[in-house]
Short mmCIF file of C-alpha atoms in Angstrom, two decimals:
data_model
loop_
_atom_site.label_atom_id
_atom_site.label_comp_id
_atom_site.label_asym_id
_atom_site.label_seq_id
_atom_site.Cartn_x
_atom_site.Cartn_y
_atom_site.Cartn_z
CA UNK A 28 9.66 -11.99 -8.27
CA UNK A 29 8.14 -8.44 -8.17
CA UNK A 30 7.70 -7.77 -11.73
CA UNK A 31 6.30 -11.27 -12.30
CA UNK A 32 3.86 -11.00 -9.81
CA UNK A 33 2.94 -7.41 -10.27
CA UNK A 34 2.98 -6.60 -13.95
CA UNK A 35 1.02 -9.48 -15.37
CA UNK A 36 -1.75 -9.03 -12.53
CA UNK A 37 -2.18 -5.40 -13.33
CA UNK A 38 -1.97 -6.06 -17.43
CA UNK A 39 -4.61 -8.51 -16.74
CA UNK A 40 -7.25 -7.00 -14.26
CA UNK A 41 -6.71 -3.66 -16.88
CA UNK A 42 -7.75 -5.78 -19.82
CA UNK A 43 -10.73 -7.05 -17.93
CA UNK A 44 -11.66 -3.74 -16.37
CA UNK A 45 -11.68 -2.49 -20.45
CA UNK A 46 -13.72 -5.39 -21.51
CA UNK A 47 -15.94 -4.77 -18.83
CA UNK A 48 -16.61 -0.92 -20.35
CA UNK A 49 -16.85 -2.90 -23.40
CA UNK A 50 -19.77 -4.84 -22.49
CA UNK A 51 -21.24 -1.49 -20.70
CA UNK A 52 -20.76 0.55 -23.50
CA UNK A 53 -22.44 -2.97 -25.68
CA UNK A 54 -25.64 -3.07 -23.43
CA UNK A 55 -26.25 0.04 -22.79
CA UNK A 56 -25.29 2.06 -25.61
CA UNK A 57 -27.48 5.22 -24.48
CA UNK A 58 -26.18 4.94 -21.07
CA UNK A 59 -22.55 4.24 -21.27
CA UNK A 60 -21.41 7.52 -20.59
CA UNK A 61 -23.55 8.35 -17.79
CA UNK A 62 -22.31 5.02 -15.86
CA UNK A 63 -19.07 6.59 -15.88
CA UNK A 64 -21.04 8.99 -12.73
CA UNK A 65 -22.71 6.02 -11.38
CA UNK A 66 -21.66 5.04 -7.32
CA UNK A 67 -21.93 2.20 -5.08
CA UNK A 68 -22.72 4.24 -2.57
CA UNK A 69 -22.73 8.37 -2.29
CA UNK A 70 -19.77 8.49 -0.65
CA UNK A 71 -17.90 6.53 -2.85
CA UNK A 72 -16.47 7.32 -6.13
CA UNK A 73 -17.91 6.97 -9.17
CA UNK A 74 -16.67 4.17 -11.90
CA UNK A 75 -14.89 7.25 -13.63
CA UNK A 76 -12.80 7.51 -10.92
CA UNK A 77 -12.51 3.94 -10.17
CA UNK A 78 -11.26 3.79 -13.99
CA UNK A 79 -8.52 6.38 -13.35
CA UNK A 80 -7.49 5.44 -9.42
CA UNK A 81 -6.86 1.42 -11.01
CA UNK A 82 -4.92 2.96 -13.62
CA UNK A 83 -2.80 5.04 -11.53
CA UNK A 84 -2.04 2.66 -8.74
CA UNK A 85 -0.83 0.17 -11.50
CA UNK A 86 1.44 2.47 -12.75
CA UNK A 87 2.22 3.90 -9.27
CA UNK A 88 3.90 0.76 -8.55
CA UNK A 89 6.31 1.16 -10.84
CA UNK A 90 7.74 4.32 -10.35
CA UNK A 91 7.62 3.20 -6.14
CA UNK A 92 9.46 0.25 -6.84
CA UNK A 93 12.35 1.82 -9.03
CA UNK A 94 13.21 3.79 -6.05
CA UNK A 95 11.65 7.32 -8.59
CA UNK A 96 9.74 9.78 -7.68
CA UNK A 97 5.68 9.46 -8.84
CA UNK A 98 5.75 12.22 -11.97
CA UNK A 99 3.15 15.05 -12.01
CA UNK A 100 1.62 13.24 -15.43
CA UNK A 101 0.63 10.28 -12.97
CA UNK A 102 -0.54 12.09 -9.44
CA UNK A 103 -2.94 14.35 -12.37
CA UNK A 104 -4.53 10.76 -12.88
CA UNK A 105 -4.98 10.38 -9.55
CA UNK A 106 -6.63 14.31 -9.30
CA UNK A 107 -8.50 13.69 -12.15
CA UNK A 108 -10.27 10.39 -10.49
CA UNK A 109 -10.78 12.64 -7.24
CA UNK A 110 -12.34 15.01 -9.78
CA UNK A 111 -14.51 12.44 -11.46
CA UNK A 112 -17.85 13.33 -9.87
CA UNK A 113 -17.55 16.56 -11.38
CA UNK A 114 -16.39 15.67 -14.88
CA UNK A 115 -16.66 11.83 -15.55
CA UNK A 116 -15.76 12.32 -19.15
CA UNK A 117 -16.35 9.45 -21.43
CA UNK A 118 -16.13 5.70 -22.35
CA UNK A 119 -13.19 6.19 -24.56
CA UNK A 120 -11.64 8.73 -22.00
CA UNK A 121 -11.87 5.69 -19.50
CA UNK A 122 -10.17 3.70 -22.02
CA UNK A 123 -7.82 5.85 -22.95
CA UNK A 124 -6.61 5.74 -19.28
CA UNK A 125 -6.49 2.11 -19.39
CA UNK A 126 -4.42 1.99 -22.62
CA UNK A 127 -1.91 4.65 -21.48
CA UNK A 128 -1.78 2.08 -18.39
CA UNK A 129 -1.11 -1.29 -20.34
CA UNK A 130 1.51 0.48 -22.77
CA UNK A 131 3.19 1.64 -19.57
CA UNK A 132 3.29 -1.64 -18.46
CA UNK A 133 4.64 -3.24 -21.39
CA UNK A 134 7.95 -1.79 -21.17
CA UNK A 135 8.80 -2.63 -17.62
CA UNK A 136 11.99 -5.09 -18.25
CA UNK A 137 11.38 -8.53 -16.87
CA UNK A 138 13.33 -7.90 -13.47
CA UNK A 139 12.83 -3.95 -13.21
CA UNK A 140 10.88 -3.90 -9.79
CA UNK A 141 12.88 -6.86 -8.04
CA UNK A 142 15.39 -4.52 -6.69
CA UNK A 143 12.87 -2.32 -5.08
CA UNK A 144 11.80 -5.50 -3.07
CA UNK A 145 14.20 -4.04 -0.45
CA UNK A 146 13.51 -0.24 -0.58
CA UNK A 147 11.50 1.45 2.17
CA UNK A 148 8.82 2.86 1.09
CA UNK A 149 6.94 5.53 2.76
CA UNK A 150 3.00 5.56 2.42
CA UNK A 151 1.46 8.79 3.60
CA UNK A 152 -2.30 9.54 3.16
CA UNK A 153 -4.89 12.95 3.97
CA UNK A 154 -4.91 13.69 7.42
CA UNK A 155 -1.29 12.76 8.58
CA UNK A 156 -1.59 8.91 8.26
CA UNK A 157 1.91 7.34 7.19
CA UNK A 158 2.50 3.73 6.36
CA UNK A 159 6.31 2.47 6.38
CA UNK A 160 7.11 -0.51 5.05
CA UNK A 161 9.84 -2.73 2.25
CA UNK A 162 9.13 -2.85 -1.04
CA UNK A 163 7.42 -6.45 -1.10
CA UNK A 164 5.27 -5.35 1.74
CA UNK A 165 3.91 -2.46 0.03
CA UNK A 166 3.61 -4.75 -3.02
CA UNK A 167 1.73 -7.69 -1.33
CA UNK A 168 0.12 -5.40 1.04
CA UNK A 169 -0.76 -2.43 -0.67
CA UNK A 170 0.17 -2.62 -4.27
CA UNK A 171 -2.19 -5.23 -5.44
CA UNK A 172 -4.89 -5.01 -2.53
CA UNK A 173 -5.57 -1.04 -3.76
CA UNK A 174 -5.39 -2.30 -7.58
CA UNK A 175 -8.18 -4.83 -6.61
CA UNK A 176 -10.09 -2.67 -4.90
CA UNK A 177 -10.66 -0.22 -7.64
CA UNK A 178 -11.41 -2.70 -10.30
CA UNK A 179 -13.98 -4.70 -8.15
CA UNK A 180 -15.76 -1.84 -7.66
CA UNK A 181 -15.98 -0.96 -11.21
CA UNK A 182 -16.97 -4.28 -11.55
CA UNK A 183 -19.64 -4.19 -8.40
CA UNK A 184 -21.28 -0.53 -10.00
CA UNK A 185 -21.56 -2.11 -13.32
CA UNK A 186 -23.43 -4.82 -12.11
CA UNK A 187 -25.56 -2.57 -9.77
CA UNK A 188 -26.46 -0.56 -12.75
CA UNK A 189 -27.23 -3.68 -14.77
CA UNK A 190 -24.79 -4.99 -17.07
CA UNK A 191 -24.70 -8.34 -17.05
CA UNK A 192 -21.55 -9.69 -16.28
CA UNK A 193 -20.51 -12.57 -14.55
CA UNK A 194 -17.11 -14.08 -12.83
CA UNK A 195 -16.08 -14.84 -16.50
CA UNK A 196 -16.18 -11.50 -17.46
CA UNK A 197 -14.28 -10.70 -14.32
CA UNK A 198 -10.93 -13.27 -14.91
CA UNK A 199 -11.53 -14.00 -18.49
CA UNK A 200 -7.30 -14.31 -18.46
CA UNK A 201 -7.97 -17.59 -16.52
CA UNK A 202 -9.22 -19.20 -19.76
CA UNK A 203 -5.55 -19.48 -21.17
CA UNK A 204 -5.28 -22.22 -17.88
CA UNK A 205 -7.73 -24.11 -18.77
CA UNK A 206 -7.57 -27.98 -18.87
CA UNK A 207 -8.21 -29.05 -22.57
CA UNK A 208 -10.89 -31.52 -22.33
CA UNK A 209 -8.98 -35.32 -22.73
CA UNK A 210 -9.40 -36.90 -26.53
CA UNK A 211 -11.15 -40.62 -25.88
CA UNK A 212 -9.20 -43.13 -27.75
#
């Protein structure tokens, strides 16, 4: 149950978070790449790192889940969002990240992070924090809540800075639910 809960969310909320640079990079053609440094707040990140911090903790997962060891290639990501107020590169650098992500993604197996469901797993943050916990409670509480957080607040900067996007924009996968309207007879 995992993978089915995991991978899908995180294929989804990436393909909305690159739509979402689509529609920046749309309305503001002269100021896409300088959203990239734009903050919610000054001691937040900016939507460059936001970018690269969804895409790593998406990918993150996986490796956490399968019981492996997070690879250098992935905790750069995660240095290069720290990094992003000093060098937010570009739109396509943002979806580039996102790409790599959802290609990652696409070749987890159907069941390859239900084992891990069991595994402990051993959070540890700056400043000696450390989180222990199973595999489904770092999924359910962790996981996804850290994926989320990172992609609203791309969202949330966008929309401070002015592109106009709405809650469509935000779960446009929801559409593929949607109740086909009823043929009168």
């Amino acid at each position: 149950m995992t993978t089915t809960l995991l991978v899908p969310t995180y294929q989804h909320m990436l393909q909305t978070l690159s739509g979402l640079l689509d529609k920046a990079q749309q309305q503001m053609p002269d100021r896409a790449e300088t959203l990239l440094a734009a903050r919610l707040a000054p001691d937040m990140f900016p939507l460059a790192a936001q970018v690269c911090f969804a895409a790593f903790q998406a990918q993150e997962a996986v490796f956490r889940l399968r019981g492996e060891r997070v690879p250098e290639w992935l905790d750069a990501i995660a240095a290069e969002g720290r990094n992003a107020g000093n060098a937010p590169g570009t739109i396509a650098d943002a979806k580039k990240r996102i790409d790599t992500a959802l290609s990652f993604l696409a070749d987890v197996s159907d069941d390859g992070l239900d084992s891990g469901a069991t595994l402990p797993i051993a959070i540890e943050l700056p400043g000696g924090m450390t989180f222990d916990m199973t595999g489904e409670q770092y999924a359910r509480d962790w996981a996804l809540p850290q994926f989320y957080f990172h992609v609203i607040t791309a969202y949330a900067i966008l929309r401070n800075q002015g592109i106009e996007i709405g809650k469509a924009d935000y779960v446009p996968h929801m559409f593929g639910y949607l109740r086909s309207k009823a043929v009168a007879a």
